[in-house]
Amino acid sequence: MNTWKRYDLLKQSIKHYSSCPRLESVHIVWSEPDPPSDILLKFLHHVVKSKSKDGRYVKLRFDINKEDSLNNRFKEIKDLETDAVFSIDDDVIFPCSTVEFAFDVWQSAPDTMVGFVPRVHWVDSLEGNDSKFIYGGWWSVWWTGTYSMVLSKAAFFHKKYFNIYTNEMPSSIREYVTKNRNCEDIAMSFLVANATGAPPIWVKGKILEIGSTGISSLGGHSERRTECVNRFVAAYGRMPLVSTSVKAVDSRNIWFW
């Protein structure tokens, strides 16, 4: 879970996800200049312990980082015991049943990204060539019915991609993410697509956003994301993202599917 100075949101999210029955551990990516306070630590450990029932014990870890970089959320976790990682922001909540369904979908395709927040890219026809691209947000996905990314603010992927992100992905991408404080999620989408040659899988699910502000709320967000896409294409020497129109739906919860 990625967080930054939003302790009430962090408490609310940890309290919720700790109750999910198939959770093995919680790792909080901490990049603030000061370590977590004793009050915060005590509260979160108490919450996790109180939610651990029927012989199940959820481990809580703070991954402390000296450098403030969005790349921190994809650093390798040495003591991770599961293959599956659910990457989530501190201001996003899904029902446990929805997360478990997404995990089941991921188990059917463990090399790909499986998530709840789709995004799309397309060729910039105004540029007159096929080497320039545009980043499209949710409304572009809704309008076209296609997507080529699922954002890491709410997505499953294999833990092996932590190592690839830190040690094998072009270093210019990590440097760009640190400098511009943006697009680590796009970088992970590029990485997985480059490794698999396959599209991600979008899972339909109800999302509750408990936060009100973030990078995406700033002006010029789409333009900056488009620049990221084209920088990353240049770094890889090609466009690895693969578009698809497939959506995973839990048919147990709807009348028509």
PDB file of C-alpha atoms in Angstrom:
ATOM      1  CA  MET A   1       0.000   0.000   0.000  1.00  0.00           C
ATOM      2  CA  ASN A   2       1.367   3.341  -1.064  1.00  0.00           C
ATOM      3  CA  THR A   3       0.760   6.260   1.295  1.00  0.00           C
ATOM      4  CA  TRP A   4       1.873   9.845   1.915  1.00  0.00           C
ATOM      5  CA  LYS A   5       0.852  11.902   4.954  1.00  0.00           C
ATOM      6  CA  ARG A   6      -2.787  10.834   4.918  1.00  0.00           C
ATOM      7  CA  TYR A   7      -2.947   8.926   8.177  1.00  0.00           C
ATOM      8  CA  ASP A   8      -6.725   8.858   8.517  1.00  0.00           C
ATOM      9  CA  LEU A   9      -7.018   7.315   5.044  1.00  0.00           C
ATOM     10  CA  LEU A  10      -4.252   4.841   5.833  1.00  0.00           C
ATOM     11  CA  LYS A  11      -5.994   3.757   9.034  1.00  0.00           C
ATOM     12  CA  GLN A  12      -9.300   3.334   7.232  1.00  0.00           C
ATOM     13  CA  SER A  13      -7.773   1.303   4.411  1.00  0.00           C
ATOM     14  CA  ILE A  14      -5.722  -0.961   6.672  1.00  0.00           C
ATOM     15  CA  LYS A  15      -8.759  -1.580   8.863  1.00  0.00           C
ATOM     16  CA  HIS A  16     -10.758  -2.653   5.819  1.00  0.00           C
ATOM     17  CA  TYR A  17      -8.234  -4.821   3.975  1.00  0.00           C
ATOM     18  CA  SER A  18      -7.053  -6.550   7.145  1.00  0.00           C
ATOM     19  CA  SER A  19     -10.472  -8.179   7.298  1.00  0.00           C
ATOM     20  CA  CYS A  20     -10.070  -9.846   3.882  1.00  0.00           C
ATOM     21  CA  PRO A  21      -9.781 -13.595   4.629  1.00  0.00           C
ATOM     22  CA  ARG A  22      -7.088 -14.483   2.065  1.00  0.00           C
ATOM     23  CA  LEU A  23      -4.679 -11.708   3.014  1.00  0.00           C
ATOM     24  CA  GLU A  24      -1.201 -12.899   4.063  1.00  0.00           C
ATOM     25  CA  SER A  25       0.583  -9.645   4.876  1.00  0.00           C
ATOM     26  CA  VAL A  26       0.360  -5.872   4.549  1.00  0.00           C
ATOM     27  CA  HIS A  27       3.376  -3.869   3.410  1.00  0.00           C
ATOM     28  CA  ILE A  28       3.125  -0.093   3.713  1.00  0.00           C
ATOM     29  CA  VAL A  29       5.451   1.838   1.385  1.00  0.00           C
ATOM     30  CA  TRP A  30       6.723   4.683   3.572  1.00  0.00           C
ATOM     31  CA  SER A  31       8.676   7.497   1.877  1.00  0.00           C
ATOM     32  CA  GLU A  32       8.110  10.359   4.316  1.00  0.00           C
ATOM     33  CA  PRO A  33      11.145  12.118   5.842  1.00  0.00           C
ATOM     34  CA  ASP A  34      10.093  11.103   9.376  1.00  0.00           C
ATOM     35  CA  PRO A  35       9.422   7.510  10.428  1.00  0.00           C
ATOM     36  CA  PRO A  36       5.866   6.465  11.366  1.00  0.00           C
ATOM     37  CA  SER A  37       4.905   7.658  14.834  1.00  0.00           C
ATOM     38  CA  ASP A  38       4.526   5.305  17.758  1.00  0.00           C
ATOM     39  CA  ILE A  39       0.832   6.221  17.943  1.00  0.00           C
ATOM     40  CA  LEU A  40       0.285   5.250  14.298  1.00  0.00           C
ATOM     41  CA  LEU A  41       2.259   2.019  14.683  1.00  0.00           C
ATOM     42  CA  LYS A  42       0.333   1.028  17.793  1.00  0.00           C
ATOM     43  CA  PHE A  43      -3.021   1.743  16.173  1.00  0.00           C
ATOM     44  CA  LEU A  44      -2.309  -0.187  12.960  1.00  0.00           C
ATOM     45  CA  HIS A  45      -0.821  -3.204  14.730  1.00  0.00           C
ATOM     46  CA  HIS A  46      -3.860  -3.293  17.018  1.00  0.00           C
ATOM     47  CA  VAL A  47      -6.222  -3.114  14.034  1.00  0.00           C
ATOM     48  CA  VAL A  48      -4.451  -5.898  12.150  1.00  0.00           C
ATOM     49  CA  LYS A  49      -4.338  -8.103  15.236  1.00  0.00           C
ATOM     50  CA  SER A  50      -8.026  -7.556  15.956  1.00  0.00           C
ATOM     51  CA  LYS A  51      -8.914  -8.550  12.382  1.00  0.00           C
ATOM     52  CA  SER A  52      -6.835 -11.740  12.494  1.00  0.00           C
ATOM     53  CA  LYS A  53      -9.312 -14.506  13.322  1.00  0.00           C
ATOM     54  CA  ASP A  54      -9.746 -18.276  13.001  1.00  0.00           C
ATOM     55  CA  GLY A  55      -6.023 -18.934  13.382  1.00  0.00           C
ATOM     56  CA  ARG A  56      -5.134 -16.468  10.623  1.00  0.00           C
ATOM     57  CA  TYR A  57      -2.418 -13.955  11.438  1.00  0.00           C
ATOM     58  CA  VAL A  58      -1.831 -11.034   9.087  1.00  0.00           C
ATOM     59  CA  LYS A  59       1.682  -9.598   9.190  1.00  0.00           C
ATOM     60  CA  LEU A  60       2.128  -5.819   9.043  1.00  0.00           C
ATOM     61  CA  ARG A  61       5.361  -4.304   7.733  1.00  0.00           C
ATOM     62  CA  PHE A  62       6.533  -0.765   7.062  1.00  0.00           C
ATOM     63  CA  ASP A  63       8.954  -0.591   4.141  1.00  0.00           C
ATOM     64  CA  ILE A  64      10.928   2.523   5.102  1.00  0.00           C
ATOM     65  CA  ASN A  65      12.632   4.423   2.277  1.00  0.00           C
ATOM     66  CA  LYS A  66      15.250   7.127   2.632  1.00  0.00           C
ATOM     67  CA  GLU A  67      14.514   8.668  -0.767  1.00  0.00           C
ATOM     68  CA  ASP A  68      11.124  10.125  -1.645  1.00  0.00           C
ATOM     69  CA  SER A  69      10.425   8.521  -5.022  1.00  0.00           C
ATOM     70  CA  LEU A  70       7.356   6.955  -6.594  1.00  0.00           C
ATOM     71  CA  ASN A  71       9.643   4.102  -7.642  1.00  0.00           C
ATOM     72  CA  ASN A  72       9.633   3.009  -3.992  1.00  0.00           C
ATOM     73  CA  ARG A  73       6.287   1.286  -4.384  1.00  0.00           C
ATOM     74  CA  PHE A  74       7.934  -1.253  -6.687  1.00  0.00           C
ATOM     75  CA  LYS A  75      11.050  -2.002  -4.678  1.00  0.00           C
ATOM     76  CA  GLU A  76      11.637  -5.701  -4.034  1.00  0.00           C
ATOM     77  CA  ILE A  77      10.175  -7.013  -0.765  1.00  0.00           C
ATOM     78  CA  LYS A  78      12.682  -9.495   0.647  1.00  0.00           C
ATOM     79  CA  ASP A  79      10.408 -11.389   3.040  1.00  0.00           C
ATOM     80  CA  LEU A  80       7.392 -11.647   0.756  1.00  0.00           C
ATOM     81  CA  GLU A  81       5.959 -15.156   1.034  1.00  0.00           C
ATOM     82  CA  THR A  82       3.304 -14.968  -1.685  1.00  0.00           C
ATOM     83  CA  ASP A  83       3.686 -14.767  -5.457  1.00  0.00           C
ATOM     84  CA  ALA A  84       0.721 -12.411  -5.768  1.00  0.00           C
ATOM     85  CA  VAL A  85       0.997  -8.724  -4.900  1.00  0.00           C
ATOM     86  CA  PHE A  86      -2.054  -6.493  -4.644  1.00  0.00           C
ATOM     87  CA  SER A  87      -0.816  -2.953  -5.239  1.00  0.00           C
ATOM     88  CA  ILE A  88      -3.227  -0.419  -3.780  1.00  0.00           C
ATOM     89  CA  ASP A  89      -3.284   3.279  -2.911  1.00  0.00           C
ATOM     90  CA  ASP A  90      -4.314   4.373   0.569  1.00  0.00           C
ATOM     91  CA  ASP A  91      -7.430   6.168  -0.704  1.00  0.00           C
ATOM     92  CA  VAL A  92      -9.047   3.322  -2.649  1.00  0.00           C
ATOM     93  CA  ILE A  93     -11.307   0.681  -1.133  1.00  0.00           C
ATOM     94  CA  PHE A  94     -12.881  -2.392  -2.751  1.00  0.00           C
ATOM     95  CA  PRO A  95     -15.063  -5.017  -1.053  1.00  0.00           C
ATOM     96  CA  CYS A  96     -13.034  -8.059   0.014  1.00  0.00           C
ATOM     97  CA  SER A  97     -15.161 -10.292  -2.234  1.00  0.00           C
ATOM     98  CA  THR A  98     -14.245  -8.132  -5.236  1.00  0.00           C
ATOM     99  CA  VAL A  99     -10.531  -8.292  -4.410  1.00  0.00           C
ATOM    100  CA  GLU A 100     -10.760 -12.066  -4.015  1.00  0.00           C
ATOM    101  CA  PHE A 101     -12.448 -12.396  -7.404  1.00  0.00           C
ATOM    102  CA  ALA A 102      -9.645 -10.360  -8.988  1.00  0.00           C
ATOM    103  CA  PHE A 103      -7.133 -12.649  -7.269  1.00  0.00           C
ATOM    104  CA  ASP A 104      -8.875 -15.683  -8.779  1.00  0.00           C
ATOM    105  CA  VAL A 105      -8.645 -14.042 -12.203  1.00  0.00           C
ATOM    106  CA  TRP A 106      -4.942 -13.325 -11.627  1.00  0.00           C
ATOM    107  CA  GLN A 107      -4.326 -16.976 -10.740  1.00  0.00           C
ATOM    108  CA  SER A 108      -5.578 -17.922 -14.197  1.00  0.00           C
ATOM    109  CA  ALA A 109      -2.970 -15.618 -15.788  1.00  0.00           C
ATOM    110  CA  PRO A 110      -0.254 -14.973 -13.160  1.00  0.00           C
ATOM    111  CA  ASP A 111       2.200 -13.296 -15.539  1.00  0.00           C
ATOM    112  CA  THR A 112      -0.135 -10.466 -16.450  1.00  0.00           C
ATOM    113  CA  MET A 113      -1.523  -7.469 -14.554  1.00  0.00           C
ATOM    114  CA  VAL A 114      -5.078  -7.776 -13.295  1.00  0.00           C
ATOM    115  CA  GLY A 115      -6.705  -4.626 -12.021  1.00  0.00           C
ATOM    116  CA  PHE A 116      -9.679  -2.353 -11.605  1.00  0.00           C
ATOM    117  CA  VAL A 117      -8.590   0.937 -13.203  1.00  0.00           C
ATOM    118  CA  PRO A 118      -8.147   0.659 -16.995  1.00  0.00           C
ATOM    119  CA  ARG A 119      -6.459   3.187 -19.245  1.00  0.00           C
ATOM    120  CA  VAL A 120      -5.748   3.271 -22.975  1.00  0.00           C
ATOM    121  CA  HIS A 121      -3.293   4.587 -25.542  1.00  0.00           C
ATOM    122  CA  TRP A 122      -3.594   5.233 -29.251  1.00  0.00           C
ATOM    123  CA  VAL A 123      -1.510   6.506 -32.144  1.00  0.00           C
ATOM    124  CA  ASP A 124      -1.376  10.300 -32.464  1.00  0.00           C
ATOM    125  CA  SER A 125      -2.714  10.635 -36.009  1.00  0.00           C
ATOM    126  CA  LEU A 126      -2.033  14.386 -36.053  1.00  0.00           C
ATOM    127  CA  GLU A 127       1.706  13.697 -35.899  1.00  0.00           C
ATOM    128  CA  GLY A 128       1.538  11.871 -39.236  1.00  0.00           C
ATOM    129  CA  ASN A 129       3.451   8.781 -38.078  1.00  0.00           C
ATOM    130  CA  ASP A 130       2.878   5.718 -35.937  1.00  0.00           C
ATOM    131  CA  SER A 131       5.630   6.394 -33.399  1.00  0.00           C
ATOM    132  CA  LYS A 132       3.805   9.040 -31.356  1.00  0.00           C
ATOM    133  CA  PHE A 133       1.042   8.112 -28.954  1.00  0.00           C
ATOM    134  CA  ILE A 134      -1.657   9.671 -26.776  1.00  0.00           C
ATOM    135  CA  TYR A 135      -2.661   8.577 -23.276  1.00  0.00           C
ATOM    136  CA  GLY A 136      -6.365   8.203 -22.655  1.00  0.00           C
ATOM    137  CA  GLY A 137      -8.155   8.231 -19.306  1.00  0.00           C
ATOM    138  CA  TRP A 138     -11.351   6.548 -18.152  1.00  0.00           C
ATOM    139  CA  TRP A 139     -13.674   8.352 -20.560  1.00  0.00           C
ATOM    140  CA  SER A 140     -11.548   7.221 -23.504  1.00  0.00           C
ATOM    141  CA  VAL A 141     -11.835   3.638 -22.255  1.00  0.00           C
ATOM    142  CA  TRP A 142     -15.590   4.045 -21.867  1.00  0.00           C
ATOM    143  CA  TRP A 143     -15.980   5.560 -25.334  1.00  0.00           C
ATOM    144  CA  THR A 144     -13.817   3.100 -27.264  1.00  0.00           C
ATOM    145  CA  GLY A 145     -14.473  -0.049 -25.245  1.00  0.00           C
ATOM    146  CA  THR A 146     -10.755  -0.853 -25.245  1.00  0.00           C
ATOM    147  CA  TYR A 147      -7.848  -0.497 -22.855  1.00  0.00           C
ATOM    148  CA  SER A 148      -4.121  -1.320 -22.780  1.00  0.00           C
ATOM    149  CA  MET A 149      -3.172  -0.626 -19.159  1.00  0.00           C
ATOM    150  CA  VAL A 150      -4.525  -1.218 -15.668  1.00  0.00           C
ATOM    151  CA  LEU A 151      -3.144   1.203 -13.111  1.00  0.00           C
ATOM    152  CA  SER A 152      -1.180  -0.021 -10.094  1.00  0.00           C
ATOM    153  CA  LYS A 153      -3.370   2.028  -7.750  1.00  0.00           C
ATOM    154  CA  ALA A 154      -5.486  -1.158  -7.642  1.00  0.00           C
ATOM    155  CA  ALA A 155      -3.959  -4.176  -9.378  1.00  0.00           C
ATOM    156  CA  PHE A 156      -2.520  -7.658  -8.916  1.00  0.00           C
ATOM    157  CA  PHE A 157       0.819  -8.688 -10.403  1.00  0.00           C
ATOM    158  CA  HIS A 158       3.548 -11.259  -9.765  1.00  0.00           C
ATOM    159  CA  LYS A 159       6.228 -10.355  -7.209  1.00  0.00           C
ATOM    160  CA  LYS A 160       8.954 -11.065  -9.795  1.00  0.00           C
ATOM    161  CA  TYR A 161       8.169  -7.732 -11.423  1.00  0.00           C
ATOM    162  CA  PHE A 162       9.555  -5.887  -8.403  1.00  0.00           C
ATOM    163  CA  ASN A 163      13.029  -7.167  -9.248  1.00  0.00           C
ATOM    164  CA  ILE A 164      12.621  -6.486 -12.962  1.00  0.00           C
ATOM    165  CA  TYR A 165      11.407  -2.941 -12.272  1.00  0.00           C
ATOM    166  CA  THR A 166      14.367  -2.127 -10.033  1.00  0.00           C
ATOM    167  CA  ASN A 167      17.178  -4.011 -11.762  1.00  0.00           C
ATOM    168  CA  GLU A 168      16.255  -4.667 -15.407  1.00  0.00           C
ATOM    169  CA  MET A 169      13.901  -1.938 -16.597  1.00  0.00           C
ATOM    170  CA  PRO A 170      15.691   0.896 -18.444  1.00  0.00           C
ATOM    171  CA  SER A 171      17.138   3.150 -15.749  1.00  0.00           C
ATOM    172  CA  SER A 172      16.075   6.239 -17.703  1.00  0.00           C
ATOM    173  CA  ILE A 173      12.458   5.350 -16.882  1.00  0.00           C
ATOM    174  CA  ARG A 174      13.090   5.194 -13.135  1.00  0.00           C
ATOM    175  CA  GLU A 175      15.001   8.475 -13.318  1.00  0.00           C
ATOM    176  CA  TYR A 176      12.120  10.095 -15.208  1.00  0.00           C
ATOM    177  CA  VAL A 177       9.590   8.880 -12.623  1.00  0.00           C
ATOM    178  CA  THR A 178      11.665  10.235  -9.733  1.00  0.00           C
ATOM    179  CA  LYS A 179      12.271  13.591 -11.387  1.00  0.00           C
ATOM    180  CA  ASN A 180       8.684  14.173 -12.535  1.00  0.00           C
ATOM    181  CA  ARG A 181       6.864  12.460  -9.641  1.00  0.00           C
ATOM    182  CA  ASN A 182       4.499  10.736 -12.019  1.00  0.00           C
ATOM    183  CA  CYS A 183       3.920   7.688 -14.214  1.00  0.00           C
ATOM    184  CA  GLU A 184       5.345   4.836 -12.121  1.00  0.00           C
ATOM    185  CA  ASP A 185       2.061   3.052 -12.838  1.00  0.00           C
ATOM    186  CA  ILE A 186       2.490   3.464 -16.586  1.00  0.00           C
ATOM    187  CA  ALA A 187       6.078   2.248 -16.231  1.00  0.00           C
ATOM    188  CA  MET A 188       4.876  -0.962 -14.568  1.00  0.00           C
ATOM    189  CA  SER A 189       2.280  -1.482 -17.305  1.00  0.00           C
ATOM    190  CA  PHE A 190       5.012  -1.124 -19.935  1.00  0.00           C
ATOM    191  CA  LEU A 191       7.264  -3.527 -18.035  1.00  0.00           C
ATOM    192  CA  VAL A 192       4.670  -6.304 -17.750  1.00  0.00           C
ATOM    193  CA  ALA A 193       3.506  -5.901 -21.352  1.00  0.00           C
ATOM    194  CA  ASN A 194       7.108  -6.001 -22.551  1.00  0.00           C
ATOM    195  CA  ALA A 195       7.696  -9.216 -20.598  1.00  0.00           C
ATOM    196  CA  THR A 196       4.505 -10.983 -21.669  1.00  0.00           C
ATOM    197  CA  GLY A 197       3.525  -9.581 -25.053  1.00  0.00           C
ATOM    198  CA  ALA A 198      -0.037  -9.734 -23.738  1.00  0.00           C
ATOM    199  CA  PRO A 199      -2.650  -7.231 -22.567  1.00  0.00           C
ATOM    200  CA  PRO A 200      -3.678  -6.758 -18.929  1.00  0.00           C
ATOM    201  CA  ILE A 201      -7.041  -7.887 -17.583  1.00  0.00           C
ATOM    202  CA  TRP A 202      -9.600  -5.395 -16.375  1.00  0.00           C
ATOM    203  CA  VAL A 203     -11.864  -6.624 -13.579  1.00  0.00           C
ATOM    204  CA  LYS A 204     -15.215  -4.949 -13.081  1.00  0.00           C
ATOM    205  CA  GLY A 205     -15.635  -3.855  -9.482  1.00  0.00           C
ATOM    206  CA  LYS A 206     -17.197  -1.204  -7.281  1.00  0.00           C
ATOM    207  CA  ILE A 207     -14.606   1.324  -6.215  1.00  0.00           C
ATOM    208  CA  LEU A 208     -14.819   3.664  -3.229  1.00  0.00           C
ATOM    209  CA  GLU A 209     -12.360   6.554  -3.398  1.00  0.00           C
ATOM    210  CA  ILE A 210     -12.076   7.974   0.103  1.00  0.00           C
ATOM    211  CA  GLY A 211      -9.480  10.618  -0.784  1.00  0.00           C
ATOM    212  CA  SER A 212     -10.158  13.923  -2.538  1.00  0.00           C
ATOM    213  CA  THR A 213      -6.830  15.005  -3.990  1.00  0.00           C
ATOM    214  CA  GLY A 214      -3.949  13.470  -5.889  1.00  0.00           C
ATOM    215  CA  ILE A 215      -1.690  13.857  -8.893  1.00  0.00           C
ATOM    216  CA  SER A 216      -4.524  13.113 -11.324  1.00  0.00           C
ATOM    217  CA  SER A 217      -6.508  16.116 -10.031  1.00  0.00           C
ATOM    218  CA  LEU A 218      -3.862  18.590 -11.198  1.00  0.00           C
ATOM    219  CA  GLY A 219      -4.189  20.547 -14.434  1.00  0.00           C
ATOM    220  CA  GLY A 220      -2.340  19.199 -17.466  1.00  0.00           C
ATOM    221  CA  HIS A 221      -2.445  15.642 -16.123  1.00  0.00           C
ATOM    222  CA  SER A 222      -3.311  13.984 -19.458  1.00  0.00           C
ATOM    223  CA  GLU A 223      -0.594  15.903 -21.275  1.00  0.00           C
ATOM    224  CA  ARG A 224       2.020  14.800 -18.744  1.00  0.00           C
ATOM    225  CA  ARG A 225       0.857  11.208 -19.001  1.00  0.00           C
ATOM    226  CA  THR A 226       1.084  11.372 -22.798  1.00  0.00           C
ATOM    227  CA  GLU A 227       4.660  12.593 -22.466  1.00  0.00           C
ATOM    228  CA  CYS A 228       5.402   9.635 -20.180  1.00  0.00           C
ATOM    229  CA  VAL A 229       4.046   7.169 -22.710  1.00  0.00           C
ATOM    230  CA  ASN A 230       6.222   8.564 -25.488  1.00  0.00           C
ATOM    231  CA  ARG A 231       9.327   8.735 -23.268  1.00  0.00           C
ATOM    232  CA  PHE A 232       8.864   5.098 -22.302  1.00  0.00           C
ATOM    233  CA  VAL A 233       8.308   4.046 -25.925  1.00  0.00           C
ATOM    234  CA  ALA A 234      11.628   5.685 -26.764  1.00  0.00           C
ATOM    235  CA  ALA A 235      13.323   3.874 -23.867  1.00  0.00           C
ATOM    236  CA  TYR A 236      12.076   0.470 -25.024  1.00  0.00           C
ATOM    237  CA  GLY A 237      12.547   1.246 -28.706  1.00  0.00           C
ATOM    238  CA  ARG A 238       8.975   0.165 -29.438  1.00  0.00           C
ATOM    239  CA  MET A 239       5.421   0.267 -28.084  1.00  0.00           C
ATOM    240  CA  PRO A 240       4.965  -2.863 -25.907  1.00  0.00           C
ATOM    241  CA  LEU A 241       1.404  -2.133 -24.730  1.00  0.00           C
ATOM    242  CA  VAL A 242      -1.278  -4.413 -26.173  1.00  0.00           C
ATOM    243  CA  SER A 243      -4.901  -3.287 -26.444  1.00  0.00           C
ATOM    244  CA  THR A 244      -7.886  -5.473 -25.615  1.00  0.00           C
ATOM    245  CA  SER A 245     -11.631  -5.246 -25.027  1.00  0.00           C
ATOM    246  CA  VAL A 246     -11.893  -8.188 -22.604  1.00  0.00           C
ATOM    247  CA  LYS A 247     -13.365  -7.531 -19.174  1.00  0.00           C
ATOM    248  CA  ALA A 248     -13.639  -9.990 -16.278  1.00  0.00           C
ATOM    249  CA  VAL A 249     -17.026  -9.911 -14.577  1.00  0.00           C
ATOM    250  CA  ASP A 250     -18.136 -11.894 -11.527  1.00  0.00           C
ATOM    251  CA  SER A 251     -21.376 -13.369 -12.847  1.00  0.00           C
ATOM    252  CA  ARG A 252     -22.476 -14.336  -9.325  1.00  0.00           C
ATOM    253  CA  ASN A 253     -23.235 -10.705  -8.554  1.00  0.00           C
ATOM    254  CA  ILE A 254     -25.196  -9.618 -11.629  1.00  0.00           C
ATOM    255  CA  TRP A 255     -28.394 -10.689 -13.351  1.00  0.00           C
ATOM    256  CA  PHE A 256     -27.155 -10.273 -16.925  1.00  0.00           C
ATOM    257  CA  TRP A 257     -23.602 -10.927 -18.155  1.00  0.00           C
TER     258      TRP A 257
END
